[in-house]
Amino acid sequence: MVKRDEKFVLWFKELGIEDVPLVGGKNASLGEMYRNLTAKKVAIPNGFAITAYAYHYILEKAGVKDQIKRVLSDLNTHDMKNLSDRGAKVRKIIENAKFPKELEDEIVREYRKLCKFFKTTNVDVAVRSSATAEDLPDASFAGQQETYLNIRGANNLIAACKKCFASLFTNRAISYREDKKFDHFSIGLSIAVQKMVRSDKSSSGVMFSIDTESGFPNAVFLTSIYGLGENIVQGAVNPDEFYIFKPTLKKGFKSCIISKKLGSKHIKMVYTRNSKKPVKNIPVPINQREKYAITDDEAHTLAKWACIIEDHYSKKAGHFKPMDMEWAKDGVTGKLYIVQARPETVHSQKKANILESYVLKEKGNLIAQGSSVGEKIASGPVNVIKDVKGIRKFKKGEILVTEMTDPDWEPIMKIASAIVTDRGGRTCHAAIISRELGIPCIVGTKDGTHRIKYSKKATVDCSQGSNGYVYDKELKYQVIKKNIANIPKTKTKVMMNLGNPEQAFDLHFLPNKGVGLAREEFIINSYIKVHPLALLHPEKVKDEKIKKQIAKITKGYKDKSKFFVDQLASGVATLASAFYPHDVVVRMSDFKSNEYANLIGGHYFEPSEDNPMIGWRGASRYYDPKYAEAFGLECRALRRVRDDMGLKNVIIMIPFCRTVEEGKKVLRTMEKFGLKRKKNGLKVYAMCEIPANVILADQFLDIFDGFSIGSNDLTQLTLGLDRDSELVSKIYDERNEAVKILIRQVIEVAKRKKKHMGFCGDAPSSVPGYAEFLVSCGIESLSVTPDAVINTILHVAKAEEKLRGKGKKKPAKKKVVKKKKVIKKKPALKKTVKRSKVVTSKVTVRKTSVRKRPTKKRKK
């Protein structure tokens, strides 16, 4: 009987993850999933693996090993011509090697069994390579070798297998192994022969069980395109993107897509009948481009599978193991499949305790932008290369600017300081490799190669969230590293002020206790841009130019108001999920009338006010018939986040509420739009930023669940000044005693009524002694900007320690007792009395206390 490790073929049902030495990481993973997860309804196409033993068997039988060694004896991977010549020679040697008959017969025999399994004569298969050292924790060999799709018939299968074996020596694979210091002959190649999924007639994509940019572990990142998945890996297409929140998905909530973005998807790869060119790209019709390649339900199904796969591998490994997966939808059957899964190899290796942030210190002219990969900044000489043939002219440290990359570009990618591409999404080849190399990358700029080519030097900035920017010269930047391993824990919660959803996942590593102030204004300004009433009443917008602008922004929406709800819900959900299950306090819109007027179409609906700072803003808008239905859109968005997505950590906050009666009107309006206080645990806070809020705090806290002190407005209204006026700015001071008295007073009321009391502003981190003042008053939480979180925690910890120290000094009885024990000794007492006749008053006091004791003794 043939030993297992000397078999030419092993079926997926016979394989497990422990079989990497026999069949490589890709095939071992396919076997692991097919054997263990099909019962959990994760669909894996059936197939078998041609083992690495078969590969080594060919080399030995054909006697080509020594020839390959001779060809590689003077290999220089830094010389592109040397690498290219030697790679071509080795591949030719393997392709021309005589295929052992016994191996060929067995492959054909097992292929016939696969045909029988699928009840067809010549079943179509994907022939995928799987190196035995691939997908190690610190290196990914994925994409280094070739894949051949839609292979039919035994003869075509054998020809594809020869090419697969030879692809172990592609230029990129040789270069990669040299860099990772792997011996070329210690690695074998296995081949997966797997039933083809007809995604050419439907869609496909890549999926990660964590966020690829920040490493945020609670979201599945899913991309989708039309046609075969090769285009998404090559970066030929900008895909659709989905983020699905894992914790509420696992709890059974049906709407867990926290955000999604439509990709251009201008082409799709399909099969041809030409054996020399088996695939080709064709245009995607415009009406299809403007739709997502999969439905929301299908995105949820794939995300559930991602969770099942991640949980399985994590349990198997004994620690958290994020996964990188490829999926495909069969256009004939309409079924979804997982076709590959491997460990994520970038964020799983990062040190969680070290926070590294890049800060741009100068400004430059923006010349290109796209989707950012990573969070770093790099600058240097620009080298625009449009064809892989031109990579020989690339020099170390240059910024590579190109249309897109594939594995043939890797020899120069590893020496680039940054990469910029015209095409591709966050799961394309350029993005994957730049993450692994740890260099900044911007993909999908559309016209970067044209716009950047005129700059001799440039700066690539990926530090500002999901958008990446290219500037026309070298700019100064700073790298800040912080070790948070020993950050002290505090009783007072330190939270964060945040309005930009793009930053949320990047900031989840900070040791904050949620978000104390999430401003809706940033989301409305950046993502919606249009006045809500212009979306509700487009007939009132008369300017044709503005109408076209609105139509372009809301493309794909018949109901324009739904666009507002979707965008706001997505932004808030991203913020809420990043810090789940900690509280995220969302302040309803607090634009002033002049700021609302600046939104597209806004001037049709906004009044002109002389002093909008104390005009029609905050609560006074929400119940007003002139604005209430627009406020209703905000309520619909927040209700979706809490009730449909399950993000019940969202707390609503009402700004600038002048009277108690006004607060009641706002709560009634919210209830009308489906947000009822206390229902499903909904809490509603109010901003404490008007002296009236403090004076009537008892009454306000009867209708609200808490306050958050807005020190900016409270200071200006207490001191009666405009904080935006430079003429009186020197008077503005949060340390003013009147302001501090109000703050102390309102905290006392909240504590007595057992209601939440927070503070949002940077004074605790920037104003000396302010953290100590607030902590001494008994503040429950402080909310500051992200860059002030660490310093604020340190200030608060110091203030709490100081207070504890003061608390220890209060019960001074113990010290008195110790003194008594010392002076009880009779000889010492007598001496003290005798020597105290002509001394200071301080000693005389001691003399008096000594006299009392003998008196007590005499009584006894």
mmCIF file of N, CA and C in Angstrom, residues 243 255-260 501 520 523-524 527-528 557 561-577 586 633-645 647 650:
data_model
loop_
_atom_site.group_PDB
_atom_site.id
_atom_site.type_symbol
_atom_site.label_atom_id
_atom_site.label_comp_id
_atom_site.label_asym_id
_atom_site.label_seq_id
_atom_site.Cartn_x
_atom_site.Cartn_y
_atom_site.Cartn_z
ATOM 1 N N TYR A 243 -18.465 46.971 4.273
ATOM 2 C CA TYR A 243 -18.009 46.661 5.633
ATOM 3 C C TYR A 243 -19.203 46.111 6.403
ATOM 4 N N SER A 255 -29.456 43.516 9.224
ATOM 5 C CA SER A 255 -28.881 44.640 8.482
ATOM 6 C C SER A 255 -27.602 45.092 9.166
ATOM 7 N N CYS A 256 -26.501 44.441 8.838
ATOM 8 C CA CYS A 256 -25.230 44.710 9.526
ATOM 9 C C CYS A 256 -24.182 45.326 8.607
ATOM 10 N N ILE A 257 -24.613 45.791 7.437
ATOM 11 C CA ILE A 257 -23.684 46.480 6.539
ATOM 12 C C ILE A 257 -23.538 47.906 7.045
ATOM 13 N N ILE A 258 -22.410 48.191 7.667
ATOM 14 C CA ILE A 258 -22.240 49.528 8.257
ATOM 15 C C ILE A 258 -21.853 50.562 7.210
ATOM 16 N N SER A 259 -21.252 50.117 6.109
ATOM 17 C CA SER A 259 -20.995 51.051 5.010
ATOM 18 C C SER A 259 -20.756 50.272 3.727
ATOM 19 N N LYS A 260 -21.043 50.928 2.609
ATOM 20 C CA LYS A 260 -20.739 50.333 1.307
ATOM 21 C C LYS A 260 -20.462 51.443 0.298
ATOM 22 N N PRO A 501 -15.835 59.488 10.093
ATOM 23 C CA PRO A 501 -15.880 58.012 10.100
ATOM 24 C C PRO A 501 -14.637 57.369 9.503
ATOM 25 N N GLU A 520 -22.476 65.129 13.920
ATOM 26 C CA GLU A 520 -23.079 64.788 12.630
ATOM 27 C C GLU A 520 -22.620 65.726 11.520
ATOM 28 N N ILE A 523 -20.186 64.447 8.812
ATOM 29 C CA ILE A 523 -20.781 63.480 7.879
ATOM 30 C C ILE A 523 -21.648 64.210 6.855
ATOM 31 N N ILE A 524 -22.450 65.155 7.331
ATOM 32 C CA ILE A 524 -23.335 65.888 6.425
ATOM 33 C C ILE A 524 -22.519 66.730 5.449
ATOM 34 N N TYR A 527 -20.056 63.880 3.232
ATOM 35 C CA TYR A 527 -20.625 62.761 2.494
ATOM 36 C C TYR A 527 -21.965 63.090 1.831
ATOM 37 N N ILE A 528 -22.723 63.971 2.460
ATOM 38 C CA ILE A 528 -24.052 64.293 1.929
ATOM 39 C C ILE A 528 -23.991 65.574 1.099
ATOM 40 N N TYR A 557 -30.352 57.046 -6.728
ATOM 41 C CA TYR A 557 -31.448 57.197 -5.758
ATOM 42 C C TYR A 557 -32.644 57.893 -6.405
ATOM 43 N N SER A 561 -34.243 61.718 -0.517
ATOM 44 C CA SER A 561 -34.139 61.787 0.948
ATOM 45 C C SER A 561 -33.529 60.507 1.512
ATOM 46 N N LYS A 562 -33.726 59.389 0.799
ATOM 47 C CA LYS A 562 -33.143 58.117 1.238
ATOM 48 C C LYS A 562 -31.616 58.184 1.181
ATOM 49 N N PHE A 563 -31.102 58.952 0.237
ATOM 50 C CA PHE A 563 -29.652 59.158 0.142
ATOM 51 C C PHE A 563 -29.127 59.779 1.431
ATOM 52 N N PHE A 564 -29.831 60.784 1.953
ATOM 53 C CA PHE A 564 -29.430 61.440 3.208
ATOM 54 C C PHE A 564 -29.416 60.424 4.348
ATOM 55 N N VAL A 565 -30.477 59.638 4.454
ATOM 56 C CA VAL A 565 -30.603 58.655 5.538
ATOM 57 C C VAL A 565 -29.500 57.600 5.438
ATOM 58 N N ASP A 566 -29.268 57.086 4.223
ATOM 59 C CA ASP A 566 -28.249 56.046 4.030
ATOM 60 C C ASP A 566 -26.851 56.542 4.394
ATOM 61 N N GLN A 567 -26.517 57.731 3.925
ATOM 62 C CA GLN A 567 -25.178 58.260 4.162
ATOM 63 C C GLN A 567 -24.945 58.576 5.638
ATOM 64 N N LEU A 568 -25.949 59.183 6.275
ATOM 65 C CA LEU A 568 -25.805 59.518 7.699
ATOM 66 C C LEU A 568 -25.745 58.245 8.545
ATOM 67 N N ALA A 569 -26.613 57.279 8.227
ATOM 68 C CA ALA A 569 -26.613 56.012 8.968
ATOM 69 C C ALA A 569 -25.272 55.306 8.831
ATOM 70 N N SER A 570 -24.717 55.321 7.620
ATOM 71 C CA SER A 570 -23.434 54.665 7.380
ATOM 72 C C SER A 570 -22.316 55.323 8.190
ATOM 73 N N GLY A 571 -22.284 56.656 8.184
ATOM 74 C CA GLY A 571 -21.250 57.368 8.931
ATOM 75 C C GLY A 571 -21.340 57.124 10.425
ATOM 76 N N VAL A 572 -22.553 57.216 10.972
ATOM 77 C CA VAL A 572 -22.745 57.000 12.416
ATOM 78 C C VAL A 572 -22.443 55.548 12.781
ATOM 79 N N ALA A 573 -22.880 54.612 11.938
ATOM 80 C CA ALA A 573 -22.643 53.190 12.210
ATOM 81 C C ALA A 573 -21.155 52.865 12.245
ATOM 82 N N THR A 574 -20.393 53.493 11.366
ATOM 83 C CA THR A 574 -18.942 53.272 11.353
ATOM 84 C C THR A 574 -18.317 53.745 12.664
ATOM 85 N N LEU A 575 -18.736 54.923 13.129
ATOM 86 C CA LEU A 575 -18.234 55.445 14.403
ATOM 87 C C LEU A 575 -18.646 54.529 15.562
ATOM 88 N N ALA A 576 -19.914 54.105 15.551
ATOM 89 C CA ALA A 576 -20.440 53.289 16.647
ATOM 90 C C ALA A 576 -19.800 51.905 16.689
ATOM 91 N N SER A 577 -19.544 51.328 15.518
ATOM 92 C CA SER A 577 -18.961 49.983 15.483
ATOM 93 C C SER A 577 -17.492 49.983 15.888
ATOM 94 N N VAL A 586 -23.891 60.575 19.999
ATOM 95 C CA VAL A 586 -24.048 61.256 18.711
ATOM 96 C C VAL A 586 -24.858 62.530 18.912
ATOM 97 N N LEU A 633 -35.286 63.037 9.039
ATOM 98 C CA LEU A 633 -34.307 62.213 8.307
ATOM 99 C C LEU A 633 -33.175 61.780 9.236
ATOM 100 N N GLU A 634 -32.748 62.698 10.104
ATOM 101 C CA GLU A 634 -31.712 62.351 11.085
ATOM 102 C C GLU A 634 -32.209 61.240 12.008
ATOM 103 N N CYS A 635 -33.458 61.373 12.436
ATOM 104 C CA CYS A 635 -34.045 60.365 13.336
ATOM 105 C C CYS A 635 -34.141 59.006 12.655
ATOM 106 N N ARG A 636 -34.535 58.991 11.389
ATOM 107 C CA ARG A 636 -34.628 57.726 10.641
ATOM 108 C C ARG A 636 -33.261 57.051 10.549
ATOM 109 N N ALA A 637 -32.226 57.846 10.312
ATOM 110 C CA ALA A 637 -30.857 57.301 10.214
ATOM 111 C C ALA A 637 -30.406 56.707 11.543
ATOM 112 N N LEU A 638 -30.652 57.428 12.649
ATOM 113 C CA LEU A 638 -30.243 56.934 13.973
ATOM 114 C C LEU A 638 -31.049 55.715 14.386
ATOM 115 N N ARG A 639 -32.316 55.674 13.998
ATOM 116 C CA ARG A 639 -33.149 54.506 14.318
ATOM 117 C C ARG A 639 -32.634 53.267 13.578
ATOM 118 N N ARG A 640 -32.207 53.451 12.328
ATOM 119 C CA ARG A 640 -31.668 52.324 11.567
ATOM 120 C C ARG A 640 -30.402 51.782 12.232
ATOM 121 N N VAL A 641 -29.525 52.690 12.661
ATOM 122 C CA VAL A 641 -28.265 52.289 13.298
ATOM 123 C C VAL A 641 -28.540 51.478 14.560
ATOM 124 N N ARG A 642 -29.467 51.944 15.370
ATOM 125 C CA ARG A 642 -29.735 51.286 16.655
ATOM 126 C C ARG A 642 -30.590 50.030 16.492
ATOM 127 N N ASP A 643 -31.697 50.145 15.765
ATOM 128 C CA ASP A 643 -32.671 49.050 15.723
ATOM 129 C C ASP A 643 -32.368 47.998 14.659
ATOM 130 N N ASP A 644 -31.950 48.447 13.466
ATOM 131 C CA ASP A 644 -31.714 47.489 12.386
ATOM 132 C C ASP A 644 -30.316 46.885 12.438
ATOM 133 N N MET A 645 -29.316 47.733 12.732
ATOM 134 C CA MET A 645 -27.933 47.239 12.774
ATOM 135 C C MET A 645 -27.537 46.697 14.139
ATOM 136 N N LEU A 647 -26.677 48.463 16.826
ATOM 137 C CA LEU A 647 -25.655 49.257 17.523
ATOM 138 C C LEU A 647 -26.312 50.102 18.607
ATOM 139 N N VAL A 650 -25.241 53.481 20.757
ATOM 140 C CA VAL A 650 -25.423 54.869 20.322
ATOM 141 C C VAL A 650 -26.362 55.594 21.277
#
